[in-house]
Amino acid sequence: MSGPTPVDELLSKPVRKKLRLTNVRIASQIFFFGGFILLCWLTWTSRLEGYPVSRILEMDPLVMISTMLSTGYVYRYLGWGLLVLGLTLLAGRVFCNWICPYGTLHQFIGWLFNIHKTKDNFDRNRYLDVYYFKYALLTVFLIMSAMGALQIGLLDPICLMYRSVATVIAPTFDMTVEQIPGVDPLWIDNLKFAPGVSRRVFVGSFWIGLMLLILVGANVYVPRFFCRVLCPLGALLGVVSRFSLFRINRDVHKCTDCDLCLTRCEGAADPQAAVRVSECFSCMNCIDDCPEDALSFSMVGLDTKQVQLKPDVSRRRMLFSGIIGALGYPLIKIHGKNTNENFSPMLIRPPGSVEENEFLEKCIKCDQCINVCPTNVLQPATWAEGGLEGLWTPVMNFDISHCQLKCTLCSEVCPTGSIRKITVEEKLGKGEFVEEGPIVLGTAFFDRGRCLPHAMDIPCVVCEEVCPVSPKAIQTVDEEVKDVFGEITLLNKPFMVPDLCIGCGICQAECPVLDDRAVYVTAVGESRSDERSLLLESRAKSDK
Amino acid sequence: MTDSEDAREGEATPPERPLLENGKPVQKPDYEKGSMGRRSFLGKIGAATGIIGAATYLSKAPEDWPLSMRDDSGHRSEPKITPIRLNDYRIEKSAAASADVGIGRGGTPKQMLRKALDGIGGIERYISPGDIVLVKPNVAFDRAPALGATSQPELIEELVNMLLVDCRAQEVRVADNPIESPADCFMKTGLRAASERAGGRVYLPDSNAFKMLNTPGAKLIEEWWFFHRPFTNVDKVIGVAPVKDHNLCYASMGIKNWYGLLGGRRSQFHQDIHEIVSDLSIMIRPTLTILDGTKILMENGPTGGDPSNVVTGDVVMAALDPVAQDSWAFEHLLKRDPNDLPEYLHKSEEKGSGRVDYTGRIKEIL
């Protein structure tokens, strides 16, 4: 080797120590994790000013590929996924340990609770046969996607992370900070994810929280359990990374087989032996830990015998997972929860949603729509509304709130177009959309046995007051009655004009008959589907 | 067996020599039987008695004894909510002001507002320098201002500006508890931007912003949840309301506007709407009530939704007597028959909030 180069002279030893690749990596992780939280914080009506709040989802190549398989097209910004694929072709699975916020969370928790001795960590970080499982999962998910049942959102780390923040972490945080005494509440509003609304609730979010807790808690037993065993995105990048230009290379002449490189190996990529490129997260820890300077992150070609490029999945296992994927599609469809004849009356989709089958081909359950919804009406669907196929997709719960007339935020943030981007004009059927008419979410019905004016001669008609369309879809027949106590009261008895109802649900949300509302909206009549329509023809339109 | 004291001393002098008995080392027993001294015994007994005694006192002492936690009926553990009272924000009418209701007609909204206030003697008469003023617009729905369902942002901006610049108020707060998402309603109606442009602070409600309010004399809301946070340390209160049609109570004007400060299950109040609106007139005794007659919602109220429901007017009103003001607006702005005057106005008069008969108490400035 020649003497010190000018660069070496410039970089004194302490500077060099700070500039270690692992430190750069940590900086990158902090940047992307902070950015992710910032984007979630920006996903709110008063802050969303065209910021690309769903960008990390749109950069997820698994979202791009699986929706491309299920629909045949690439929606709006999903092409950003190519960026991560390109990065992987350049430097392997850097996404997993430099960018992915979920990976960062796992690594941080694993680091925080790692009480093991260095020597024990060697064994915890050795490759295990079970780590093939993520490739099997990926195969199952992709085959199901290609057949038309998109389920990657259940385990895709970015969807999982967005969903957990939207329905668990953000409301928990808000509830906590608003309890801080003695601080100006207007200032606390700046911290909160959802300022200016009463406390948000998310039906069934307990299970989403529990899933997060279990997956993150698993790091205590198996480091990076989710990333190594389950992550379908990691598996996809693992398959791609075999073509990457840069990778960890081991100089066998320098290596003394001390195994110290296993101390903090995040991916269980066997850097002490033939490096498994498909498993390596490019976390660079092994380079730090190697006392002999035998490991380097360098271009291909140093020693091809010292690496294992392909994922360790046998052909039999691939065949098996392929069969399971092919069976998964009929299994999920035969469940029969979401056919045009048998669908839940509570399966009310947000405005702009495409027809239900197409919706299920596109929705990745990231719950960004639920996060941005300013009224809290959007809820993650439970088993009751959508079965497994629709689990955690957005549905409207009008007992909680209603869909605001001039709001299209859910359609703005949806990364996959299951809620197509619409304008207020299109939603209300104004301007150039007069022909199509307004977007109808469902139809409201009266339960006259529970309605105060109808059943009990008590004045009420909150429903009529709040009905937002003009002319109102809830109108009244006014009559004077003498009630049992001899009082003469003017009753406004409400009735429904289905031709005008857009199913926004504000009547149900404001109905004082709380537990089982006297006016309620069901999904039938939704304009996104001809198969689920109610009226042959709107009388309102034919008049004009 | 060694004495425990000796053993401790032995530890202090290393190295410890092996114990010998008959020349052979004797293995130490694994544990040593300790003995409790008198002091230690008494101390432990004393502590135990103290703890048990204190616990017995706390749980068993009669309920009115100090620190007693006893609760035989189960009622003591019920959450106790202490209701608060609101101040009376009215100002003595000065001799110079001849009218109770000022009407400003014609010109820009700013000019109309100025004229209306001049009709009751000018705003400087009612707001002192250094006051904290609360402005309560109607932000009930997420509608564009042109649809007339909410307060007009120009008027709010002008008013906030006037309060801060002309009256030298210390702080102007703008607050409402809309029916729809507060964050969104304040944005879509343009009222957040307008208030903040003029230097006001917008207070949005959240779960902690409400307090139990006691209103003596009110029938339905003697105690009710109230959006109290913006009222903290407030000196003056001004309501700014649009004039709207309302199917159930015929018209929503200056008094009905205060409905937007209620929390809790307020949709129940529609079962007795005239009673609640007249209750509102005594719940808040505002310094001034301003009615915005520049966009009048003539039908399909109170939500509106179509520009055809709205009529453009050229009137802004400012009043010390909200009942007279609503009564005049019902007749002249909504153009309804005064014989159909909403019952709640008569009820408000009965409760002492003002007088329906406005004759001779109005000053109109063109």
PDB file of C-alpha atoms in Angstrom, chain A residues 47-158:
ATOM      1  CA  ARG A  47     -51.767  21.329   8.065  1.00  0.00           C
ATOM      2  CA  LEU A  48     -52.207  19.427   4.831  1.00  0.00           C
ATOM      3  CA  GLU A  49     -51.260  21.993   2.247  1.00  0.00           C
ATOM      4  CA  GLY A  50     -50.259  19.761  -0.595  1.00  0.00           C
ATOM      5  CA  TYR A  51     -47.514  18.045   1.371  1.00  0.00           C
ATOM      6  CA  PRO A  52     -46.857  14.528   0.064  1.00  0.00           C
ATOM      7  CA  VAL A  53     -47.975  12.930   3.330  1.00  0.00           C
ATOM      8  CA  SER A  54     -48.282   9.437   1.877  1.00  0.00           C
ATOM      9  CA  ARG A  55     -44.911   9.517   0.126  1.00  0.00           C
ATOM     10  CA  ILE A  56     -43.283   6.771   2.190  1.00  0.00           C
ATOM     11  CA  LEU A  57     -46.181   4.485   1.251  1.00  0.00           C
ATOM     12  CA  GLU A  58     -45.833   5.486  -2.358  1.00  0.00           C
ATOM     13  CA  MET A  59     -42.124   4.671  -2.221  1.00  0.00           C
ATOM     14  CA  ASP A  60     -42.923   1.157  -1.044  1.00  0.00           C
ATOM     15  CA  PRO A  61     -42.185  -1.091  -4.055  1.00  0.00           C
ATOM     16  CA  LEU A  62     -44.297  -3.896  -2.658  1.00  0.00           C
ATOM     17  CA  VAL A  63     -47.333  -1.595  -2.766  1.00  0.00           C
ATOM     18  CA  MET A  64     -46.461  -0.712  -6.342  1.00  0.00           C
ATOM     19  CA  ILE A  65     -45.910  -4.297  -7.505  1.00  0.00           C
ATOM     20  CA  SER A  66     -48.862  -5.887  -5.714  1.00  0.00           C
ATOM     21  CA  THR A  67     -51.388  -3.259  -6.826  1.00  0.00           C
ATOM     22  CA  MET A  68     -49.932  -3.506 -10.318  1.00  0.00           C
ATOM     23  CA  LEU A  69     -50.539  -7.255 -10.203  1.00  0.00           C
ATOM     24  CA  SER A  70     -54.082  -6.882  -8.897  1.00  0.00           C
ATOM     25  CA  THR A  71     -55.232  -3.999 -11.115  1.00  0.00           C
ATOM     26  CA  GLY A  72     -52.845  -3.960 -14.041  1.00  0.00           C
ATOM     27  CA  TYR A  73     -52.053  -0.278 -13.519  1.00  0.00           C
ATOM     28  CA  VAL A  74     -49.809   1.954 -11.433  1.00  0.00           C
ATOM     29  CA  TYR A  75     -51.786   4.657  -9.583  1.00  0.00           C
ATOM     30  CA  ARG A  76     -50.662   8.291  -9.355  1.00  0.00           C
ATOM     31  CA  TYR A  77     -47.428   8.435  -7.367  1.00  0.00           C
ATOM     32  CA  LEU A  78     -46.822   4.702  -6.921  1.00  0.00           C
ATOM     33  CA  GLY A  79     -44.028   4.880  -9.484  1.00  0.00           C
ATOM     34  CA  TRP A  80     -41.898   6.232  -6.640  1.00  0.00           C
ATOM     35  CA  GLY A  81     -41.464   2.579  -5.680  1.00  0.00           C
ATOM     36  CA  LEU A  82     -38.871   2.349  -8.446  1.00  0.00           C
ATOM     37  CA  LEU A  83     -36.647   4.604  -6.376  1.00  0.00           C
ATOM     38  CA  VAL A  84     -36.347   2.031  -3.633  1.00  0.00           C
ATOM     39  CA  LEU A  85     -35.923  -0.777  -6.154  1.00  0.00           C
ATOM     40  CA  GLY A  86     -33.130   1.200  -7.811  1.00  0.00           C
ATOM     41  CA  LEU A  87     -31.500   1.825  -4.463  1.00  0.00           C
ATOM     42  CA  THR A  88     -31.640  -1.891  -3.725  1.00  0.00           C
ATOM     43  CA  LEU A  89     -30.036  -2.693  -7.060  1.00  0.00           C
ATOM     44  CA  LEU A  90     -27.255  -0.321  -6.116  1.00  0.00           C
ATOM     45  CA  ALA A  91     -26.596  -1.200  -2.512  1.00  0.00           C
ATOM     46  CA  GLY A  92     -28.780  -4.110  -1.408  1.00  0.00           C
ATOM     47  CA  ARG A  93     -31.432  -3.905   1.289  1.00  0.00           C
ATOM     48  CA  VAL A  94     -30.349  -0.466   2.553  1.00  0.00           C
ATOM     49  CA  PHE A  95     -34.032   0.423   2.703  1.00  0.00           C
ATOM     50  CA  CYS A  96     -34.495  -1.964   5.622  1.00  0.00           C
ATOM     51  CA  ASN A  97     -31.913  -0.428   7.878  1.00  0.00           C
ATOM     52  CA  TRP A  98     -31.472   3.105   6.569  1.00  0.00           C
ATOM     53  CA  ILE A  99     -35.000   4.202   5.669  1.00  0.00           C
ATOM     54  CA  CYS A 100     -37.802   1.931   6.863  1.00  0.00           C
ATOM     55  CA  PRO A 101     -39.361   3.563   9.969  1.00  0.00           C
ATOM     56  CA  TYR A 102     -40.735   0.240  11.142  1.00  0.00           C
ATOM     57  CA  GLY A 103     -37.260  -1.309  10.888  1.00  0.00           C
ATOM     58  CA  THR A 104     -35.839   1.592  12.861  1.00  0.00           C
ATOM     59  CA  LEU A 105     -38.436   1.048  15.568  1.00  0.00           C
ATOM     60  CA  HIS A 106     -37.525  -2.638  15.765  1.00  0.00           C
ATOM     61  CA  GLN A 107     -33.823  -1.966  15.865  1.00  0.00           C
ATOM     62  CA  PHE A 108     -34.219   0.675  18.553  1.00  0.00           C
ATOM     63  CA  ILE A 109     -36.368  -1.515  20.796  1.00  0.00           C
ATOM     64  CA  GLY A 110     -34.032  -4.480  20.263  1.00  0.00           C
ATOM     65  CA  TRP A 111     -31.039  -2.326  21.179  1.00  0.00           C
ATOM     66  CA  LEU A 112     -32.781  -0.858  24.222  1.00  0.00           C
ATOM     67  CA  PHE A 113     -33.753  -4.213  25.690  1.00  0.00           C
ATOM     68  CA  ASN A 114     -30.677  -6.200  24.681  1.00  0.00           C
ATOM     69  CA  ILE A 115     -29.268  -7.415  27.995  1.00  0.00           C
ATOM     70  CA  HIS A 116     -27.315 -10.299  26.513  1.00  0.00           C
ATOM     71  CA  LYS A 117     -23.583 -10.820  26.602  1.00  0.00           C
ATOM     72  CA  THR A 118     -21.624 -10.396  23.410  1.00  0.00           C
ATOM     73  CA  LYS A 119     -21.121 -14.104  23.147  1.00  0.00           C
ATOM     74  CA  ASP A 120     -24.838 -14.852  23.478  1.00  0.00           C
ATOM     75  CA  ASN A 121     -25.525 -12.301  20.804  1.00  0.00           C
ATOM     76  CA  PHE A 122     -23.411 -14.322  18.359  1.00  0.00           C
ATOM     77  CA  ASP A 123     -25.995 -17.082  18.531  1.00  0.00           C
ATOM     78  CA  ARG A 124     -28.954 -14.724  18.460  1.00  0.00           C
ATOM     79  CA  ASN A 125     -27.639 -13.276  15.216  1.00  0.00           C
ATOM     80  CA  ARG A 126     -26.845 -16.466  13.371  1.00  0.00           C
ATOM     81  CA  TYR A 127     -29.001 -17.364  10.390  1.00  0.00           C
ATOM     82  CA  LEU A 128     -31.887 -19.692  11.216  1.00  0.00           C
ATOM     83  CA  ASP A 129     -33.732 -21.877   8.782  1.00  0.00           C
ATOM     84  CA  VAL A 130     -37.068 -20.293   9.718  1.00  0.00           C
ATOM     85  CA  TYR A 131     -35.970 -16.990   8.167  1.00  0.00           C
ATOM     86  CA  TYR A 132     -37.032 -18.381   4.788  1.00  0.00           C
ATOM     87  CA  PHE A 133     -40.624 -17.858   5.955  1.00  0.00           C
ATOM     88  CA  LYS A 134     -40.876 -14.276   4.681  1.00  0.00           C
ATOM     89  CA  TYR A 135     -40.211 -15.458   1.124  1.00  0.00           C
ATOM     90  CA  ALA A 136     -43.047 -17.945   1.451  1.00  0.00           C
ATOM     91  CA  LEU A 137     -45.317 -15.179   2.734  1.00  0.00           C
ATOM     92  CA  LEU A 138     -44.309 -12.907  -0.117  1.00  0.00           C
ATOM     93  CA  THR A 139     -45.122 -15.636  -2.612  1.00  0.00           C
ATOM     94  CA  VAL A 140     -48.520 -16.220  -1.042  1.00  0.00           C
ATOM     95  CA  PHE A 141     -49.336 -12.499  -0.995  1.00  0.00           C
ATOM     96  CA  LEU A 142     -48.180 -11.855  -4.550  1.00  0.00           C
ATOM     97  CA  ILE A 143     -50.076 -14.801  -6.000  1.00  0.00           C
ATOM     98  CA  MET A 144     -53.203 -13.708  -4.152  1.00  0.00           C
ATOM     99  CA  SER A 145     -52.694 -10.168  -5.444  1.00  0.00           C
ATOM    100  CA  ALA A 146     -52.362 -11.374  -8.985  1.00  0.00           C
ATOM    101  CA  MET A 147     -55.653 -13.229  -8.603  1.00  0.00           C
ATOM    102  CA  GLY A 148     -57.329 -10.105  -7.218  1.00  0.00           C
ATOM    103  CA  ALA A 149     -57.183 -10.325  -3.415  1.00  0.00           C
ATOM    104  CA  LEU A 150     -54.781  -7.722  -2.096  1.00  0.00           C
ATOM    105  CA  GLN A 151     -53.746  -8.595   1.430  1.00  0.00           C
ATOM    106  CA  ILE A 152     -50.173  -7.323   1.630  1.00  0.00           C
ATOM    107  CA  GLY A 153     -51.347  -4.473   3.842  1.00  0.00           C
ATOM    108  CA  LEU A 154     -51.717  -6.870   6.739  1.00  0.00           C
ATOM    109  CA  LEU A 155     -47.948  -7.250   7.021  1.00  0.00           C
ATOM    110  CA  ASP A 156     -46.302  -4.703   4.755  1.00  0.00           C
ATOM    111  CA  PRO A 157     -44.158  -2.772   7.243  1.00  0.00           C
ATOM    112  CA  ILE A 158     -45.009   0.689   5.939  1.00  0.00           C
TER     113      ILE A 158
END
